Coordinates of C-alpha atoms in Angstrom, one line a residue:
Chain A
M441 CA -13.6 315.4 90.3
T442 CA -11.8 312.3 91.5
A443 CA -8.5 313.8 90.6
A444 CA -9.3 317.0 92.6
I445 CA -10.3 315.0 95.6
A446 CA -7.1 312.9 95.3
F447 CA -5.1 316.1 95.0
Y448 CA -6.5 317.6 98.1
I449 CA -6.0 314.4 100.1
L450 CA -2.5 313.9 98.9
A451 CA -1.5 317.5 99.4
A452 CA -3.0 317.7 102.9
T453 CA -1.2 314.4 103.8
A454 CA 2.1 315.8 102.5
I455 CA 1.8 319.0 104.5
A456 CA 0.6 317.3 107.6
A457 CA 3.4 314.7 107.4
A458 CA 6.0 317.3 106.7
F459 CA 4.8 319.2 109.8
M460 CA 5.0 316.0 111.9
V461 CA 8.6 315.5 110.7
V462 CA 9.6 318.6 112.6
V463 CA 7.2 318.2 115.5
S464 CA 7.6 314.5 116.5
K465 CA 9.9 313.9 119.4
N466 CA 11.2 310.5 118.3
P467 CA 13.7 310.8 115.4
V468 CA 12.6 307.4 114.0
H469 CA 9.0 308.7 113.8
S470 CA 10.3 311.8 112.0
V471 CA 11.9 309.6 109.4
M472 CA 8.7 307.6 109.0
F473 CA 6.8 310.9 108.5
L474 CA 9.4 312.0 106.0
I475 CA 8.7 308.8 104.0
L476 CA 5.0 309.5 104.1
T477 CA 5.8 313.0 102.8
F478 CA 7.8 311.5 99.9
F479 CA 5.0 309.2 99.1
S480 CA 2.4 311.9 99.0
A481 CA 4.7 313.9 96.7
A482 CA 5.0 310.9 94.5
G483 CA 1.2 310.7 94.4
L484 CA 1.0 314.3 93.4
F485 CA 3.5 313.6 90.5
I486 CA 1.2 310.8 89.3
L487 CA -1.8 313.2 89.3
M488 CA 0.2 315.5 87.1
G489 CA 0.8 312.6 84.7
A490 CA 4.5 312.4 85.6
E491 CA 4.5 308.8 86.6
F492 CA 8.2 308.3 85.8
L493 CA 9.2 311.1 88.1
A494 CA 6.9 309.6 90.8
L495 CA 8.4 306.2 90.6
L496 CA 11.9 307.7 90.5
L497 CA 11.1 309.6 93.7
V498 CA 9.9 306.5 95.4
M499 CA 12.9 304.5 94.2
V500 CA 15.6 307.0 95.0
Y501 CA 14.3 308.9 98.0
V502 CA 12.1 306.3 99.7
G503 CA 13.9 303.2 98.6
A504 CA 17.5 304.4 99.2
V505 CA 17.9 307.8 100.8
A506 CA 15.3 307.3 103.6
V507 CA 16.6 303.8 104.3
L508 CA 20.0 305.3 105.0
F509 CA 18.4 308.0 107.2
L510 CA 16.6 305.3 109.1
F511 CA 19.8 303.4 109.4
V512 CA 21.6 306.3 111.0
V513 CA 18.8 307.5 113.1
M514 CA 18.0 304.0 114.5
M515 CA 21.6 303.6 115.7
L516 CA 21.7 307.0 117.4
D517 CA 21.7 306.9 121.1
V518 CA 19.1 309.6 121.6
D519 CA 18.4 311.2 124.9
F520 CA 14.7 312.2 124.7
A521 CA 14.7 314.5 127.7
E522 CA 17.6 316.5 126.2
L523 CA 15.8 316.7 122.9
K524 CA 12.8 318.3 124.5
S525 CA 14.8 320.8 126.6
G526 CA 16.6 322.4 123.6
F527 CA 13.4 323.7 122.0
V528 CA 13.4 327.2 123.4
K529 CA 17.1 327.6 122.7
Y530 CA 16.7 327.0 119.0
I531 CA 13.7 329.2 118.5
P532 CA 15.6 332.3 117.3
A533 CA 17.7 330.5 114.7
G534 CA 14.8 328.5 113.5
G535 CA 12.6 331.5 113.4
I536 CA 15.0 333.4 111.2
V537 CA 15.1 330.5 108.7
A538 CA 11.4 330.2 108.7
V539 CA 10.8 333.9 108.1
I540 CA 13.3 333.8 105.2
L541 CA 11.6 330.8 103.7
L542 CA 8.2 332.4 104.0
L543 CA 9.4 335.6 102.3
Q544 CA 10.9 333.6 99.5
M545 CA 7.6 331.7 99.0
I546 CA 5.6 334.9 99.0
T547 CA 8.0 336.4 96.4
V548 CA 7.7 333.4 94.1
G549 CA 4.0 333.2 94.5
A550 CA 3.5 336.9 93.8
A551 CA 5.8 336.8 90.8
Y552 CA 4.0 333.8 89.4
F553 CA 0.5 335.1 89.8
T554 CA 1.1 338.6 88.6
D555 CA 2.6 337.3 85.3
G556 CA -0.1 334.7 85.0
G557 CA 2.7 332.1 85.1
R558 CA 4.7 330.6 82.3
A559 CA 2.5 328.5 80.0
L560 CA 3.4 324.9 80.1
T561 CA 4.1 323.7 76.6
P562 CA 3.2 320.0 76.2
L563 CA 5.7 318.0 74.3
D564 CA 5.0 315.6 71.5
P565 CA 1.8 313.8 72.7
D566 CA 2.9 310.6 71.0
Q567 CA 6.0 310.5 73.1
S568 CA 5.8 308.8 76.5
N569 CA 7.1 310.5 79.6
L570 CA 10.1 308.4 79.6
E571 CA 11.1 309.1 76.0
A572 CA 10.6 312.8 76.5
F573 CA 12.8 312.7 79.6
G574 CA 15.6 310.7 77.9
A575 CA 15.5 312.9 74.8
V576 CA 16.1 316.1 76.9
L577 CA 18.4 314.6 79.5
Y578 CA 20.9 313.1 77.1
T579 CA 21.0 315.8 74.5
K580 CA 20.2 319.3 75.8
Y581 CA 21.3 318.8 79.4
A582 CA 23.9 316.0 78.8
G583 CA 26.7 318.1 80.2
V584 CA 24.9 319.1 83.4
F585 CA 23.7 315.5 83.8
E586 CA 27.3 314.2 83.6
A587 CA 28.5 316.9 85.9
A588 CA 25.9 315.8 88.5
G589 CA 27.1 312.3 88.2
F590 CA 30.7 313.4 88.6
V591 CA 29.9 315.3 91.8
L592 CA 28.3 312.2 93.2
L593 CA 31.4 310.2 92.3
V594 CA 33.6 312.7 94.0
A595 CA 31.3 312.7 97.1
M596 CA 31.5 308.9 97.2
I597 CA 35.3 308.8 96.9
G598 CA 35.5 311.5 99.6
A599 CA 33.3 309.4 102.0
I600 CA 35.5 306.4 101.4
V601 CA 38.7 308.3 101.9
L602 CA 37.4 309.8 105.1
T603 CA 36.3 306.5 106.7
L604 CA 38.8 304.0 105.3
R605 CA 41.6 303.6 107.9
E606 CA 44.2 300.9 107.5
R607 CA 45.0 300.0 111.1
D608 CA 47.7 297.6 112.1
G609 CA 47.1 294.6 114.2
V610 CA 43.6 293.9 112.7
R611 CA 43.0 290.4 111.4
R612 CA 41.0 290.6 108.2
Q613 CA 39.1 288.0 106.4
N614 CA 40.5 287.4 103.0
A615 CA 37.9 285.4 101.0
V616 CA 40.2 284.5 98.2
D617 CA 42.8 283.0 100.5
Q618 CA 40.1 281.1 102.4
M619 CA 38.6 279.6 99.3
A620 CA 42.1 278.7 97.9
R621 CA 42.8 276.7 101.1
T622 CA 43.0 273.0 100.5
R623 CA 43.1 270.0 102.8
E624 CA 46.9 269.9 102.5
D625 CA 47.2 273.4 103.9
G626 CA 45.0 272.8 106.8
V627 CA 45.6 269.2 107.9
E628 CA 48.9 267.7 108.8
L629 CA 49.3 264.0 109.6
V630 CA 52.0 263.3 112.1
E631 CA 53.4 260.0 113.1
I632 CA 53.9 260.0 116.8
E633 CA 56.0 257.6 118.7
P634 CA 54.1 256.1 121.6
G635 CA 54.9 257.9 124.8
Q636 CA 56.7 260.7 123.1
G637 CA 54.1 263.5 122.7
L638 CA 54.5 266.2 120.1
G639 CA 56.9 268.3 122.1
Chain G
M863 CA -3.8 314.4 84.3
I864 CA -4.7 317.6 86.0
D865 CA -2.6 320.6 85.7
L866 CA -2.1 321.8 89.2
V867 CA -1.5 325.4 88.0
T868 CA -5.0 325.6 86.5
L869 CA -6.7 324.1 89.5
P870 CA -9.0 326.7 90.8
F871 CA -11.3 325.3 93.5
L872 CA -14.4 325.1 91.3
Q873 CA -13.1 324.1 87.9
A874 CA -12.4 320.6 89.0
A875 CA -15.9 319.4 88.5
Q876 CA -15.4 318.7 84.8
P877 CA -15.6 315.0 83.9
V878 CA -12.4 313.1 83.7
V879 CA -12.2 311.6 80.3
Q880 CA -8.6 311.5 79.4
A881 CA -7.8 308.2 81.1
A882 CA -10.5 306.4 79.1
A883 CA -8.0 304.8 76.8
D884 CA -7.1 302.5 79.6
V885 CA -10.7 301.3 80.0
P886 CA -12.0 298.4 78.0
A887 CA -14.7 299.3 75.4
A888 CA -17.4 297.4 77.2
V889 CA -17.2 299.7 80.2
L890 CA -17.5 302.9 78.2
G891 CA -21.0 304.5 78.2
D892 CA -22.8 305.8 75.2
D893 CA -21.2 309.2 75.4
G894 CA -17.7 307.8 75.4
V895 CA -17.3 308.7 79.1
A896 CA -16.2 305.8 81.1
N897 CA -18.5 304.2 83.5
W898 CA -16.2 304.6 86.5
G899 CA -18.4 302.6 88.9
L900 CA -18.4 299.5 86.7
W901 CA -14.7 300.0 86.0
L902 CA -13.8 300.3 89.6
T903 CA -15.8 297.2 90.5
L904 CA -14.1 295.2 87.8
K905 CA -10.7 296.3 89.0
L906 CA -11.5 295.5 92.6
L907 CA -12.7 292.0 91.5
Q908 CA -9.4 291.5 89.6
V909 CA -7.4 292.6 92.7
L910 CA -9.5 290.3 94.9
G911 CA -8.9 287.4 92.5
F912 CA -5.1 288.0 92.4
V913 CA -5.0 288.2 96.2
I914 CA -7.0 285.0 96.8
V915 CA -5.0 283.0 94.2
L916 CA -1.8 284.3 95.6
A917 CA -2.8 283.4 99.2
L918 CA -3.8 279.9 98.1
L919 CA -0.5 279.5 96.2
V920 CA 1.4 280.6 99.3
A921 CA -0.2 277.9 101.3
A922 CA 0.7 275.4 98.6
L923 CA 4.3 276.7 98.2
V924 CA 5.0 276.6 101.9
L925 CA 4.1 273.0 101.9
A926 CA 6.0 272.3 98.7
D927 CA 9.0 274.0 100.2
R928 CA 8.9 271.8 103.2
K929 CA 8.3 268.7 101.2
I930 CA 11.1 269.3 98.8
W931 CA 13.4 270.1 101.6
A932 CA 12.4 266.9 103.4
A933 CA 12.8 264.8 100.3
V934 CA 16.4 266.0 99.8
Q935 CA 17.1 265.1 103.4
M936 CA 15.3 261.7 103.0
R937 CA 12.6 262.6 105.5
R938 CA 8.8 262.5 104.9
G939 CA 8.1 266.1 105.8
P940 CA 4.6 267.1 106.9
N941 CA 2.3 264.2 106.3
V942 CA -0.2 264.1 109.2
V943 CA -2.8 266.9 108.5
G944 CA -4.9 266.0 105.5
A945 CA -3.9 263.6 102.8
F946 CA -0.1 263.7 102.3
G947 CA -0.1 266.6 104.7
L948 CA -1.8 268.9 102.2
L949 CA -3.7 270.8 104.9
Q950 CA -0.6 271.4 107.0
T951 CA -0.2 275.1 106.0
I952 CA -3.8 275.8 106.7
A953 CA -3.5 274.2 110.1
D954 CA -0.4 276.3 110.8
A955 CA -2.2 279.5 109.6
L956 CA -5.1 278.7 111.9
K957 CA -2.8 278.2 114.8
F958 CA -1.2 281.6 114.2
F959 CA -4.6 283.3 113.9
F960 CA -5.8 282.0 117.3
K961 CA -2.6 282.6 119.3
E962 CA -2.2 285.7 121.5
I963 CA -0.4 288.7 120.1
V964 CA 2.5 289.4 122.4
I965 CA 3.9 292.9 122.2
P966 CA 7.2 293.2 124.1
A967 CA 7.4 295.8 126.9
G968 CA 9.3 298.9 125.9
S969 CA 8.5 298.4 122.2
D970 CA 7.1 301.0 119.9
K971 CA 3.6 299.5 119.7
F972 CA 2.4 301.3 116.6
L973 CA 5.5 300.6 114.5
F974 CA 5.6 297.1 115.9
I975 CA 2.3 296.3 114.4
L976 CA 2.9 298.5 111.3
A977 CA 6.0 296.6 110.2
P978 CA 4.4 293.3 109.2
L979 CA 1.6 295.2 107.6
I980 CA 4.2 297.1 105.4
T981 CA 5.9 293.8 104.4
L982 CA 2.6 292.1 103.4
V983 CA 1.1 295.1 101.6
M984 CA 4.3 295.8 99.6
A985 CA 4.6 292.2 98.7
F986 CA 1.1 292.2 97.2
L987 CA 1.4 295.7 95.7
A988 CA 4.1 294.7 93.3
W989 CA 1.8 292.1 91.8
A990 CA -0.4 294.8 90.3
V991 CA 1.8 295.0 87.2
I992 CA 2.7 291.3 86.7
P993 CA 1.1 289.9 83.6
V994 CA 0.4 286.1 84.1
A995 CA -1.2 285.6 80.7
P996 CA -2.0 287.7 77.6
G997 CA -4.1 290.5 79.1
W998 CA -4.3 289.0 82.6
V999 CA -2.8 291.9 84.4
I1000 CA -4.3 294.4 86.9
S1001 CA -2.6 297.4 85.5
N1002 CA -0.6 297.3 82.3
I1003 CA 1.6 300.4 82.8
N1004 CA 4.4 301.4 80.5
I1005 CA 7.0 301.5 83.3
G1006 CA 6.1 298.3 84.9
V1007 CA 9.7 297.3 85.5
L1008 CA 10.4 300.5 87.4
Y1009 CA 7.2 300.1 89.4
V1010 CA 8.3 296.6 90.5
L1011 CA 11.8 297.9 91.4
A1012 CA 10.3 300.8 93.4
I1013 CA 7.8 298.8 95.3
S1014 CA 10.2 295.9 96.1
S1015 CA 12.7 298.4 97.4
L1016 CA 10.1 299.4 100.0
G1017 CA 9.9 295.9 101.4
V1018 CA 13.0 296.5 103.4
Y1019 CA 11.1 299.0 105.6
G1020 CA 8.9 296.3 107.1
I1021 CA 12.0 294.4 108.3
M1022 CA 13.9 297.5 109.5
I1023 CA 11.0 298.9 111.4
G1024 CA 10.1 295.5 112.8
G1025 CA 13.6 295.0 114.1
W1026 CA 13.8 298.5 115.6
A1027 CA 10.4 298.6 117.1
S1028 CA 10.9 295.3 118.9
N1029 CA 13.4 297.1 121.3
S1030 CA 15.5 294.0 121.5
K1031 CA 19.1 293.2 120.4
Y1032 CA 18.7 290.2 118.1
P1033 CA 15.9 291.7 116.0
F1034 CA 17.9 294.9 115.7
M1035 CA 21.0 293.1 114.5
G1036 CA 18.9 291.0 112.1
A1037 CA 17.2 294.1 110.8
L1038 CA 20.4 295.9 110.1
R1039 CA 21.9 292.9 108.3
S1040 CA 18.8 292.5 106.3
A1041 CA 18.6 296.1 105.3
A1042 CA 22.2 296.2 104.2
Q1043 CA 21.8 292.9 102.3
M1044 CA 18.6 294.0 100.5
V1045 CA 19.9 297.4 99.5
S1046 CA 23.2 295.9 98.2
Y1047 CA 21.5 293.3 96.0
E1048 CA 18.9 295.6 94.7
V1049 CA 21.6 297.6 92.9
S1050 CA 22.8 294.6 90.9
I1051 CA 19.2 293.5 90.3
G1052 CA 18.6 296.9 88.8
F1053 CA 21.5 296.6 86.4
I1054 CA 20.6 293.0 85.4
I1055 CA 17.0 294.1 84.6
L1056 CA 18.6 297.0 82.6
T1057 CA 20.3 294.6 80.3
V1058 CA 16.9 292.9 79.6
I1059 CA 15.3 296.3 79.0
F1060 CA 18.1 297.1 76.4
V1061 CA 17.6 294.0 74.4
T1062 CA 13.8 294.1 74.5
G1063 CA 13.5 297.9 74.1
S1064 CA 10.6 298.2 76.5
M1065 CA 9.9 298.7 80.2
N1066 CA 6.4 297.3 79.9
L1067 CA 6.3 293.8 81.3
T1068 CA 3.8 292.6 78.7
E1069 CA 5.9 293.9 75.9
I1070 CA 9.0 292.2 77.3
V1071 CA 7.2 288.9 77.3
N1072 CA 5.8 289.4 73.8
T1073 CA 9.4 289.9 72.4
Q1074 CA 10.2 286.3 73.6
D1075 CA 7.5 284.3 71.8
G1076 CA 8.1 281.5 69.3
G1077 CA 10.0 278.9 71.4
F1078 CA 12.5 278.6 74.1
W1079 CA 15.3 279.7 71.8
N1080 CA 13.7 283.1 71.9
W1081 CA 13.6 283.4 75.7
N1082 CA 16.0 286.0 76.9
M1083 CA 18.1 283.5 78.9
F1084 CA 19.0 281.6 75.8
N1085 CA 18.0 283.9 73.0
F1086 CA 19.4 282.9 69.6
G1087 CA 17.1 285.5 68.1
F1088 CA 19.7 288.1 69.0
V1089 CA 21.8 287.2 66.0
G1090 CA 18.9 288.1 63.7
K1091 CA 18.1 291.2 65.7
F1092 CA 21.5 292.7 66.3
G1093 CA 23.5 291.1 63.5
L1094 CA 26.6 289.0 64.1
L1095 CA 27.6 291.0 67.2
G1096 CA 24.4 289.7 68.8
I1097 CA 26.3 286.4 69.4
I1098 CA 28.1 288.1 72.3
L1099 CA 24.7 288.8 73.9
I1100 CA 23.6 285.2 74.1
P1101 CA 26.1 284.1 76.9
I1102 CA 25.9 287.5 78.6
L1103 CA 22.1 287.3 78.9
F1104 CA 22.3 283.7 80.1
Y1105 CA 24.8 284.8 82.8
M1106 CA 22.5 287.7 83.7
G1107 CA 19.7 285.2 84.2
V1108 CA 21.8 283.2 86.6
L1109 CA 22.9 286.4 88.4
F1110 CA 19.3 287.4 88.7
F1111 CA 18.3 284.1 90.3
I1112 CA 21.1 284.4 92.9
S1113 CA 20.3 288.0 93.6
A1114 CA 16.7 287.0 94.0
L1115 CA 17.7 284.5 96.7
A1116 CA 19.6 287.3 98.5
E1117 CA 16.8 289.8 98.0
T1118 CA 14.2 287.5 99.6
N1119 CA 16.5 286.4 102.5
R1120 CA 16.4 282.9 101.3
P1121 CA 19.2 280.4 102.1
P1122 CA 22.1 280.5 101.5
F1123 CA 21.7 284.2 102.1
D1124 CA 19.3 284.0 105.1
L1125 CA 21.7 285.9 107.4
P1126 CA 19.0 288.1 108.8
E1127 CA 17.3 285.1 110.3
A1128 CA 20.5 283.0 110.9
E1129 CA 19.1 280.7 113.7
S1130 CA 22.5 279.8 115.0
E1131 CA 23.5 283.4 115.6
L1132 CA 20.5 285.6 115.8
V1133 CA 17.8 283.1 116.9
A1134 CA 15.4 284.3 114.1
G1135 CA 16.6 287.8 113.4
Y1136 CA 14.0 290.5 113.1
Q1137 CA 11.2 288.0 113.7
V1138 CA 12.3 287.1 117.2
E1139 CA 9.7 289.1 119.1
Y1140 CA 6.9 288.5 116.7
S1141 CA 4.2 286.0 117.4
S1142 CA 0.7 285.0 116.2
T1143 CA -0.8 287.0 113.3
P1144 CA 2.0 289.6 112.9
F1145 CA 4.5 286.8 112.5
L1146 CA 2.2 285.1 110.0
M1147 CA 2.1 288.4 108.1
F1148 CA 5.9 288.5 107.9
F1149 CA 6.0 284.9 106.8
F1150 CA 3.3 285.4 104.2
G1151 CA 4.9 288.5 102.8
E1152 CA 8.2 286.7 102.5
Y1153 CA 6.6 283.9 100.4
V1154 CA 4.6 286.4 98.2
N1155 CA 7.9 288.1 97.6
I1156 CA 9.6 284.9 96.6
M1157 CA 6.7 284.2 94.2
L1158 CA 7.1 287.8 92.8
L1159 CA 10.8 287.3 92.1
S1160 CA 10.1 283.9 90.6
A1161 CA 7.5 285.5 88.4
M1162 CA 9.9 288.3 87.5
M1163 CA 12.5 285.8 86.5
T1164 CA 9.9 284.0 84.3
I1165 CA 8.9 287.3 82.7
L1166 CA 12.3 288.7 82.1
F1167 CA 14.3 285.6 81.2
L1168 CA 12.1 282.6 80.6
G1169 CA 9.5 284.0 78.1
G1170 CA 6.5 284.5 80.5
W1171 CA 3.5 282.7 79.3
H1172 CA 4.9 281.4 76.0
A1173 CA 5.2 277.7 75.5
P1174 CA 8.8 276.3 75.2
I1175 CA 8.0 274.9 71.7
D1176 CA 5.3 276.6 69.9
V1177 CA 3.5 273.7 68.2
G1178 CA 0.4 271.8 69.4
F1179 CA 0.2 273.4 72.7
Q1180 CA -2.3 276.1 71.7
F1181 CA -5.1 274.5 73.7
L1182 CA -3.2 275.2 76.9
P1183 CA -3.9 278.6 78.3
G1184 CA -0.9 281.0 78.8
V1185 CA -1.3 281.0 82.5
F1186 CA -0.5 277.3 82.6
W1187 CA 3.0 277.9 81.2
F1188 CA 3.5 280.9 83.4
F1189 CA 2.6 278.9 86.4
L1190 CA 4.8 276.0 85.4
K1191 CA 7.8 278.2 84.9
T1192 CA 7.3 280.1 88.1
A1193 CA 6.8 276.9 90.0
F1194 CA 10.0 275.6 88.5
I1195 CA 11.9 278.7 89.6
F1196 CA 10.4 278.2 93.1
F1197 CA 11.5 274.6 93.0
M1198 CA 15.1 275.8 92.4
F1199 CA 14.7 278.2 95.4
A1200 CA 13.7 275.2 97.5
M1201 CA 16.5 273.0 96.2
V1202 CA 19.1 275.7 96.9
K1203 CA 17.7 276.0 100.4
A1204 CA 18.2 272.2 100.9
I1205 CA 21.7 271.8 99.4
V1206 CA 23.7 275.0 99.8
P1207 CA 25.3 276.0 103.2
R1208 CA 24.8 279.5 104.5
Y1209 CA 27.2 282.2 103.5
R1210 CA 29.2 284.2 106.0
Y1211 CA 28.1 287.8 106.2
D1212 CA 31.3 289.4 104.9
Q1213 CA 31.3 286.8 102.0
L1214 CA 27.7 287.8 101.2
M1215 CA 28.6 291.5 101.0
R1216 CA 31.7 290.7 99.0
L1217 CA 29.7 288.7 96.5
G1218 CA 27.2 291.5 96.1
W1219 CA 29.5 294.5 95.8
K1220 CA 32.7 293.0 94.4
V1221 CA 31.4 290.3 92.1
F1222 CA 27.8 290.9 91.1
L1223 CA 27.9 294.7 90.8
P1224 CA 31.0 295.0 88.6
T1225 CA 30.0 292.1 86.3
S1226 CA 26.4 293.4 85.9
L1227 CA 27.8 296.9 85.2
V1228 CA 30.2 295.6 82.5
A1229 CA 27.3 293.6 81.1
V1230 CA 25.2 296.8 80.9
L1231 CA 28.1 298.5 79.1
V1232 CA 28.5 295.7 76.6
V1233 CA 24.8 295.1 75.9
S1234 CA 24.0 298.7 75.5
G1235 CA 27.1 299.1 73.3
V1236 CA 26.0 296.2 71.0
V1237 CA 22.4 297.4 70.8
V1238 CA 23.4 301.0 69.9
F1239 CA 26.2 299.8 67.5
S1240 CA 24.0 297.4 65.7
G1241 CA 21.5 300.2 65.1
A1242 CA 18.6 297.8 65.5
T1243 CA 15.2 299.4 65.9
L1244 CA 13.4 297.8 68.8

């Protein structure tokens, strides 16, 4: 009973928040609603007993990905009037995507309910979620897992290569040099003859 | 718990029994079905107890912080309100409560108020899994470490949103700095915690503490038990884990925006960073959340590296409750926080980032490699 109530609350929140992501005029508010959507999804995972996935979702998506989103969106110089005006222009393209998505969902739903769905086979009940995950991830899917990691590495290096420019004439801080500096390097004691100046 | 696939609208009325293992026997009714009302009341009382104790401790810690700082600088510190200034924090809190809440023009009002709330709630939320004595924990979950990491990574939102919603330059700069700083140091904190998980073989905070009983030579920071546990190779782990403990402490300083890493608030450059536009109760909430976070990281340090509630030498102290030792160790870590604030000059921002990404991250990564290698190679069953 409690679980069902929790499910409906979380699911309704998730859908409403996802809707608000699209609808809200202010991009920062959109990101906030996106975070709320992630949270509700994490709650749904917990209801399914997948607490590890839920925490991973919060950690990776809310704790890292959405922070970067927020970072970027906050620094955008958004013209709100322009945002509102473009609505009609994008209706055809958006409509096509929406219709395709709807058709896909109907297909999946129809296929699922006509077959009665694939029965979920519970794993060893003594095993915790975490152990079950690790056992599958690092044996059966180890190759795919490593490939995913490799793709991320390539993406990271690509981002660095694209943004790293060595420009001339830029004075950079070199922490090692700065820390290696001693009093002898920085201070020079000069004997000055009275009335002479340093010249 | 519930299989969403088999969730027709009407089937959901069946009693929920499966979670009963988590419930103490006294709460179970005759038919083995948990008495959820009683259970909920007990849990709520526990939560209330934690919150009240934490709030009182924050009041004490703020005073302690100022007193220690003053002592290092040969001042007296707060000494007017109450005996030895003991009531100073309460007086400050009252002052904040009764001041007017100023919301800057052009700010995003909803988010402006939401930001300090997020900071405070997230700071308290993480305490749900912190065991302060055997069995004294609100929720003893198996992935407690992950939970703490996940929740503490959300704290950055309060600061970012607060900085942005203020619609002002200094808060925004402070928020950006703070977000970058917290995200950077979270990465190395994650790896440091990973090494502890490897040697203890559990993500449950209670279990992690339980593997460190028997005396201070079994605490993860100076654990000579590794030799027995992982064979001769375990000797390598002793200095590595000690070093990880030190790194964790420094990362904790950065994570909580404490000096020498308090760049987000750097008074000389940013006035007070993301807090500039905040006044009255919202400011108090930020302040409060910050100190609860500091306590949380002190407690995590105690749990992960200093043996939690276990006595340093396990003879003759049995009459002292575990919470005493836990409190003593956490207070000691906090004392170190305060001392660092008093004696170390502030880092420059690029040095801070360099330290996080070019020093802490590589060393903790190598440590993860070595520790996991030793654990697997020794074939020890944890």
